[in-house]
Tab-separated table of N, CA and C in Angstrom:
chain	number	residue	atom	x	y	z
B	1	ILE	N	-25.367	-155.270	-102.367
B	1	ILE	CA	-26.322	-154.662	-101.702
B	1	ILE	C	-27.054	-155.611	-100.677
B	2	LYS	N	-27.171	-155.181	-99.455
B	2	LYS	CA	-27.922	-156.027	-98.504
B	2	LYS	C	-29.005	-155.329	-97.937
B	3	GLY	N	-30.137	-155.987	-97.678
B	3	GLY	CA	-31.276	-155.320	-96.960
B	3	GLY	C	-32.386	-156.341	-96.617
B	4	TYR	N	-33.243	-155.715	-95.771
B	4	TYR	CA	-34.446	-156.402	-95.247
B	4	TYR	C	-35.695	-155.930	-95.847
B	5	ASP	N	-36.596	-156.897	-96.195
B	5	ASP	CA	-38.010	-156.453	-96.759
B	5	ASP	C	-38.913	-156.776	-95.668
B	6	PRO	N	-39.554	-155.811	-95.021
B	6	PRO	CA	-40.533	-156.047	-93.930
B	6	PRO	C	-41.731	-156.753	-94.350
B	7	GLU	N	-42.125	-156.721	-95.747
B	7	GLU	CA	-43.325	-157.417	-96.208
B	7	GLU	C	-43.097	-158.768	-96.319
B	8	THR	N	-41.932	-159.313	-96.803
B	8	THR	CA	-41.526	-160.835	-96.962
B	8	THR	C	-41.016	-161.399	-95.684
B	9	LYS	N	-40.596	-160.385	-94.876
B	9	LYS	CA	-39.762	-160.697	-93.653
B	9	LYS	C	-38.593	-161.551	-93.977
B	10	ARG	N	-37.924	-161.167	-95.028
B	10	ARG	CA	-36.564	-161.868	-95.514
B	10	ARG	C	-35.529	-160.934	-95.724
B	11	TRP	N	-34.201	-161.257	-95.513
B	11	TRP	CA	-33.051	-160.592	-95.750
B	11	TRP	C	-32.603	-160.888	-97.279
B	12	TYR	N	-32.136	-159.991	-97.905
B	12	TYR	CA	-31.670	-160.150	-99.258
B	12	TYR	C	-30.247	-159.645	-99.460
B	13	HIS	N	-29.534	-160.343	-100.294
B	13	HIS	CA	-28.100	-159.903	-100.596
B	13	HIS	C	-28.000	-160.006	-102.059
B	14	PHE	N	-27.699	-158.910	-102.804
B	14	PHE	CA	-27.514	-158.941	-104.182
B	14	PHE	C	-26.084	-158.614	-104.419
B	15	TRP	N	-25.436	-159.314	-105.481
B	15	TRP	CA	-23.856	-159.203	-105.782
B	15	TRP	C	-23.731	-159.151	-107.308
B	16	THR	N	-22.613	-158.429	-107.639
B	16	THR	CA	-22.211	-158.393	-109.030
B	16	THR	C	-20.668	-158.288	-108.966
B	17	THR	N	-20.046	-158.708	-110.103
B	17	THR	CA	-18.588	-158.773	-110.225
B	17	THR	C	-18.228	-157.864	-111.469
B	18	ARG	N	-17.014	-157.385	-111.524
B	18	ARG	CA	-16.523	-156.607	-112.692
B	18	ARG	C	-16.724	-157.267	-114.012
B	19	ASP	N	-16.762	-158.669	-114.162
B	19	ASP	CA	-16.873	-159.240	-115.407
B	19	ASP	C	-18.417	-159.589	-115.704
B	20	GLY	N	-19.238	-159.045	-115.006
B	20	GLY	CA	-20.758	-159.163	-115.298
B	20	GLY	C	-21.484	-160.337	-114.588
B	21	GLN	N	-20.750	-161.235	-113.830
B	21	GLN	CA	-21.542	-162.185	-112.996
B	21	GLN	C	-22.368	-161.377	-112.001
B	22	HIS	N	-23.438	-162.097	-111.657
B	22	HIS	CA	-24.357	-161.576	-110.697
B	22	HIS	C	-25.080	-162.624	-109.956
B	23	GLY	N	-25.728	-162.319	-108.929
B	23	GLY	CA	-26.596	-163.340	-108.134
B	23	GLY	C	-27.265	-162.724	-107.073
B	24	SER	N	-28.199	-163.603	-106.412
B	24	SER	CA	-28.836	-163.111	-105.146
B	24	SER	C	-28.967	-164.224	-104.198
B	25	LEU	N	-29.073	-163.822	-102.959
B	25	LEU	CA	-29.162	-164.870	-101.809
B	25	LEU	C	-30.259	-164.330	-100.914
B	26	THR	N	-30.977	-165.268	-100.168
B	26	THR	CA	-32.038	-164.891	-99.327
B	26	THR	C	-31.871	-165.577	-97.915
B	27	ALA	N	-32.212	-164.888	-96.921
B	27	ALA	CA	-32.188	-165.567	-95.556
B	27	ALA	C	-33.485	-165.175	-94.909
B	28	ALA	N	-33.972	-166.135	-93.999
B	28	ALA	CA	-35.326	-165.891	-93.221
B	28	ALA	C	-35.062	-165.011	-92.043
B	29	ALA	N	-33.931	-165.268	-91.196
B	29	ALA	CA	-33.692	-164.436	-90.031
B	29	ALA	C	-32.355	-164.696	-89.385
B	30	TRP	N	-31.869	-163.805	-88.573
B	30	TRP	CA	-30.574	-164.043	-87.847
B	30	TRP	C	-30.834	-165.164	-86.958
B	31	GLU	N	-29.731	-165.958	-86.869
B	31	GLU	CA	-29.708	-167.051	-85.838
B	31	GLU	C	-28.577	-166.760	-84.864
B	32	GLY	N	-28.920	-166.081	-83.817
B	32	GLY	CA	-27.894	-165.682	-82.893
B	32	GLY	C	-27.093	-164.497	-83.534
B	33	GLU	N	-25.870	-164.673	-83.743
B	33	GLU	CA	-24.905	-163.624	-84.408
B	33	GLU	C	-24.677	-164.046	-85.817
B	34	LYS	N	-25.429	-165.095	-86.413
B	34	LYS	CA	-25.218	-165.402	-87.706
B	34	LYS	C	-26.528	-165.187	-88.697
B	35	LEU	N	-26.238	-164.698	-89.864
B	35	LEU	CA	-27.216	-164.648	-90.933
B	35	LEU	C	-26.799	-165.673	-92.107
B	36	ILE	N	-27.527	-166.738	-92.291
B	36	ILE	CA	-27.054	-167.677	-93.362
B	36	ILE	C	-28.131	-167.527	-94.502
B	37	ALA	N	-27.452	-167.089	-95.562
B	37	ALA	CA	-28.256	-166.745	-96.746
B	37	ALA	C	-27.995	-167.827	-97.831
B	38	THR	N	-29.007	-168.428	-98.319
B	38	THR	CA	-28.837	-169.456	-99.495
B	38	THR	C	-28.839	-168.797	-100.868
B	39	ASP	N	-27.862	-169.253	-101.673
B	39	ASP	CA	-27.855	-168.759	-103.033
B	39	ASP	C	-29.139	-169.194	-103.759
B	40	ASP	N	-29.700	-168.200	-104.226
B	40	ASP	CA	-31.035	-168.424	-105.109
B	40	ASP	C	-30.935	-169.230	-106.250
B	41	GLY	N	-29.737	-169.231	-106.815
B	41	GLY	CA	-29.501	-170.046	-108.032
B	41	GLY	C	-28.851	-171.348	-107.803
B	42	ASP	N	-28.336	-171.734	-106.634
B	42	ASP	CA	-27.607	-172.797	-106.282
B	42	ASP	C	-27.699	-173.153	-104.792
B	43	PRO	N	-28.568	-174.015	-104.361
B	43	PRO	CA	-28.749	-174.345	-103.000
B	43	PRO	C	-27.569	-174.936	-102.292
B	44	LYS	N	-26.535	-175.363	-102.988
B	44	LYS	CA	-25.317	-176.023	-102.436
B	44	LYS	C	-24.270	-174.857	-102.171
B	45	ARG	N	-24.646	-173.614	-102.259
B	45	ARG	CA	-23.894	-172.488	-101.925
B	45	ARG	C	-24.592	-171.550	-100.928
B	46	ARG	N	-23.864	-171.074	-99.981
B	46	ARG	CA	-24.615	-170.033	-99.090
B	46	ARG	C	-23.509	-169.064	-98.562
B	47	THR	N	-23.944	-167.922	-98.180
B	47	THR	CA	-23.156	-166.998	-97.617
B	47	THR	C	-23.454	-166.904	-96.064
B	48	VAL	N	-22.496	-166.798	-95.224
B	48	VAL	CA	-22.692	-166.665	-93.767
B	48	VAL	C	-22.095	-165.332	-93.345
B	49	MET	N	-22.900	-164.435	-92.774
B	49	MET	CA	-22.396	-163.283	-92.020
B	49	MET	C	-22.556	-163.376	-90.608
B	50	THR	N	-21.442	-163.110	-89.965
B	50	THR	CA	-21.217	-163.272	-88.593
B	50	THR	C	-20.992	-161.910	-87.844
B	51	ARG	N	-21.863	-161.489	-86.919
B	51	ARG	CA	-21.460	-160.342	-86.190
B	51	ARG	C	-20.274	-160.599	-85.252
B	52	LEU	N	-19.229	-159.850	-85.423
B	52	LEU	CA	-18.103	-159.900	-84.584
B	52	LEU	C	-18.041	-158.901	-83.505
B	53	GLY	N	-18.724	-157.826	-83.700
B	53	GLY	CA	-18.869	-156.826	-82.734
B	53	GLY	C	-19.860	-155.623	-83.366
B	54	PRO	N	-19.990	-154.557	-82.659
B	54	PRO	CA	-20.907	-153.572	-83.104
B	54	PRO	C	-20.455	-152.902	-84.495
B	55	ASP	N	-19.099	-152.947	-84.790
B	55	ASP	CA	-18.655	-152.287	-85.962
B	55	ASP	C	-17.853	-153.217	-86.858
B	56	GLN	N	-18.220	-154.585	-86.741
B	56	GLN	CA	-17.380	-155.516	-87.468
B	56	GLN	C	-18.151	-156.794	-87.754
B	57	TYR	N	-17.998	-157.325	-88.811
B	57	TYR	CA	-18.612	-158.676	-89.195
B	57	TYR	C	-17.790	-159.437	-90.120
B	58	SER	N	-17.952	-160.841	-90.107
B	58	SER	CA	-17.325	-161.585	-91.163
B	58	SER	C	-18.295	-162.000	-92.247
B	59	HIS	N	-17.778	-162.231	-93.398
B	59	HIS	CA	-18.605	-162.571	-94.566
B	59	HIS	C	-17.901	-163.675	-95.391
B	60	GLY	N	-18.577	-164.864	-95.359
B	60	GLY	CA	-17.832	-165.883	-95.940
B	60	GLY	C	-18.827	-166.769	-96.845
B	61	GLU	N	-18.305	-167.539	-97.661
B	61	GLU	CA	-19.032	-168.452	-98.638
B	61	GLU	C	-18.828	-169.864	-98.109
B	62	GLU	N	-19.782	-170.672	-98.121
B	62	GLU	CA	-19.684	-171.993	-97.867
B	62	GLU	C	-20.368	-172.822	-99.067
B	63	VAL	N	-19.640	-173.975	-99.381
B	63	VAL	CA	-20.176	-174.726	-100.453
B	63	VAL	C	-20.291	-176.210	-99.962
B	64	ASP	N	-21.399	-176.866	-100.402
B	64	ASP	CA	-21.591	-178.283	-100.127
B	64	ASP	C	-21.320	-179.047	-101.337
B	65	ALA	N	-20.182	-179.776	-101.358
B	65	ALA	CA	-19.708	-180.546	-102.507
B	65	ALA	C	-20.086	-182.044	-102.309
B	66	GLY	N	-21.039	-182.243	-101.355
B	66	GLY	CA	-21.466	-183.678	-101.151
B	66	GLY	C	-21.101	-184.205	-99.661
B	67	GLU	N	-20.337	-183.426	-99.049
B	67	GLU	CA	-19.887	-183.704	-97.622
B	67	GLU	C	-20.263	-182.717	-96.605
B	68	GLY	N	-21.351	-181.949	-96.916
B	68	GLY	CA	-21.870	-180.888	-95.988
B	68	GLY	C	-21.007	-179.517	-96.314
B	69	PHE	N	-21.679	-178.576	-95.646
B	69	PHE	CA	-21.078	-177.157	-96.121
B	69	PHE	C	-19.647	-177.027	-95.517
B	70	LYS	N	-18.825	-176.551	-96.344
B	70	LYS	CA	-17.368	-176.281	-95.997
B	70	LYS	C	-17.111	-174.843	-96.429
B	71	LEU	N	-16.293	-174.097	-95.602
B	71	LEU	CA	-15.890	-172.714	-95.876
B	71	LEU	C	-15.033	-172.613	-97.159
B	72	ALA	N	-15.387	-171.788	-98.122
B	72	ALA	CA	-14.679	-171.533	-99.349
B	72	ALA	C	-13.686	-170.429	-99.118
B	73	TRP	N	-14.282	-169.325	-98.655
B	73	TRP	CA	-13.478	-168.109	-98.247
B	73	TRP	C	-14.167	-167.239	-97.260
B	74	VAL	N	-13.414	-166.405	-96.638
B	74	VAL	CA	-13.993	-165.501	-95.710
B	74	VAL	C	-13.221	-164.113	-95.634
B	75	LYS	N	-14.073	-163.079	-95.408
B	75	LYS	CA	-13.303	-161.720	-95.214
B	75	LYS	C	-13.937	-161.016	-94.090
B	76	VAL	N	-13.251	-160.127	-93.431
B	76	VAL	CA	-13.790	-159.447	-92.268
B	76	VAL	C	-13.971	-157.921	-92.729
B	77	CYS	N	-15.144	-157.398	-92.354
B	77	CYS	CA	-15.490	-156.045	-92.820
B	77	CYS	C	-15.681	-155.211	-91.473
B	78	SER	N	-15.272	-153.994	-91.686
B	78	SER	CA	-15.218	-153.103	-90.346
B	78	SER	C	-15.713	-151.758	-90.919
B	79	ARG	N	-16.523	-151.138	-89.926
B	79	ARG	CA	-17.122	-149.799	-90.220
B	79	ARG	C	-16.174	-148.827	-89.404
B	80	LYS	N	-15.831	-147.752	-90.221
B	80	LYS	CA	-15.045	-146.782	-89.625
B	80	LYS	C	-15.940	-145.824	-88.931
B	81	THR	N	-15.494	-145.469	-87.690
B	81	THR	CA	-16.358	-144.385	-86.979
B	81	THR	C	-15.712	-143.096	-86.892
Protein backbone atom coordinates (compact mmCIF):
# COMPACT_ATOMS: atom_id res chain seq x y z
CA ILE A 1 0.00 0.00 0.00
CA LYS A 2 1.37 3.39 -0.93
CA GLY A 3 -0.04 6.75 0.07
CA TYR A 4 0.51 10.35 1.12
CA ASP A 5 -0.41 11.83 4.51
CA PRO A 6 -1.15 15.56 4.14
CA GLU A 7 -0.84 16.11 7.92
CA THR A 8 2.73 14.79 8.16
CA LYS A 9 3.56 15.72 4.53
CA ARG A 10 5.19 12.32 4.07
CA TRP A 11 4.79 9.43 1.65
CA TYR A 12 4.29 5.95 3.12
CA HIS A 13 4.81 2.48 1.66
CA PHE A 14 3.66 -0.58 3.62
CA TRP A 15 4.46 -4.13 2.44
CA THR A 16 3.88 -7.74 3.40
CA THR A 17 4.89 -11.14 2.02
CA ARG A 18 3.13 -14.48 1.88
CA ASP A 19 5.28 -15.82 4.72
CA GLY A 20 4.32 -13.02 7.13
CA GLN A 21 7.23 -10.62 6.72
CA HIS A 22 6.24 -6.98 6.74
CA GLY A 23 7.67 -3.49 6.88
CA SER A 24 7.23 0.17 6.14
CA LEU A 25 9.14 2.92 4.41
CA THR A 26 8.77 6.69 4.44
CA ALA A 27 9.81 9.54 2.15
CA ALA A 28 9.61 13.31 2.49
CA ALA A 29 8.99 14.33 -1.13
CA TRP A 30 9.46 13.49 -4.78
CA GLU A 31 12.89 14.55 -6.07
CA GLY A 32 12.19 15.20 -9.74
CA GLU A 33 10.97 11.86 -11.11
CA LYS A 34 12.15 9.84 -8.07
CA LEU A 35 10.66 9.07 -4.67
CA ILE A 36 13.31 7.65 -2.33
CA ALA A 37 11.76 5.94 0.70
CA THR A 38 13.95 4.79 3.60
CA ASP A 39 13.16 1.51 5.36
CA ASP A 40 11.81 2.43 8.80
CA GLY A 41 13.47 -0.65 10.34
CA ASP A 42 16.82 -0.54 8.51
CA PRO A 43 18.32 2.77 7.25
CA LYS A 44 20.75 0.82 5.03
CA ARG A 45 17.81 -0.23 2.81
CA ARG A 46 15.63 1.99 0.68
CA THR A 47 13.11 1.76 -2.11
CA VAL A 48 13.35 4.02 -5.14
CA MET A 49 10.29 4.62 -7.29
CA THR A 50 10.93 6.35 -10.61
CA ARG A 51 8.23 7.77 -12.90
CA LEU A 52 8.94 6.44 -16.38
CA GLY A 53 5.81 7.96 -17.93
CA PRO A 54 2.19 8.77 -17.13
CA ASP A 55 1.26 5.08 -16.80
CA GLN A 56 4.55 3.43 -15.84
CA TYR A 57 7.10 3.49 -13.03
CA SER A 58 10.02 1.42 -11.80
CA HIS A 59 10.21 0.17 -8.23
CA GLY A 60 13.54 -1.04 -6.91
CA GLU A 61 15.39 -1.72 -3.68
CA GLU A 62 18.83 -0.33 -2.92
CA VAL A 63 21.09 -1.61 -0.12
CA ASP A 64 24.13 0.04 1.47
CA ALA A 65 26.56 -2.71 2.48
CA GLY A 66 29.29 -0.19 3.37
CA GLU A 67 30.07 1.07 -0.14
CA GLY A 68 27.06 3.32 -0.72
CA PHE A 69 23.65 2.34 -2.02
CA LYS A 70 23.61 -0.31 -4.77
CA LEU A 71 20.62 -1.68 -6.65
CA ALA A 72 19.46 -5.08 -5.31
CA TRP A 73 16.45 -5.55 -7.62
CA VAL A 74 14.06 -3.56 -9.80
CA LYS A 75 10.69 -4.16 -11.44
CA VAL A 76 8.61 -2.06 -13.82
CA CYS A 77 4.92 -1.49 -13.13
CA SER A 78 2.41 -0.33 -15.75
CA ARG A 79 -1.19 0.82 -15.45
CA LYS A 80 -3.58 -0.59 -18.00
CA THR A 81 -5.88 1.98 -19.48
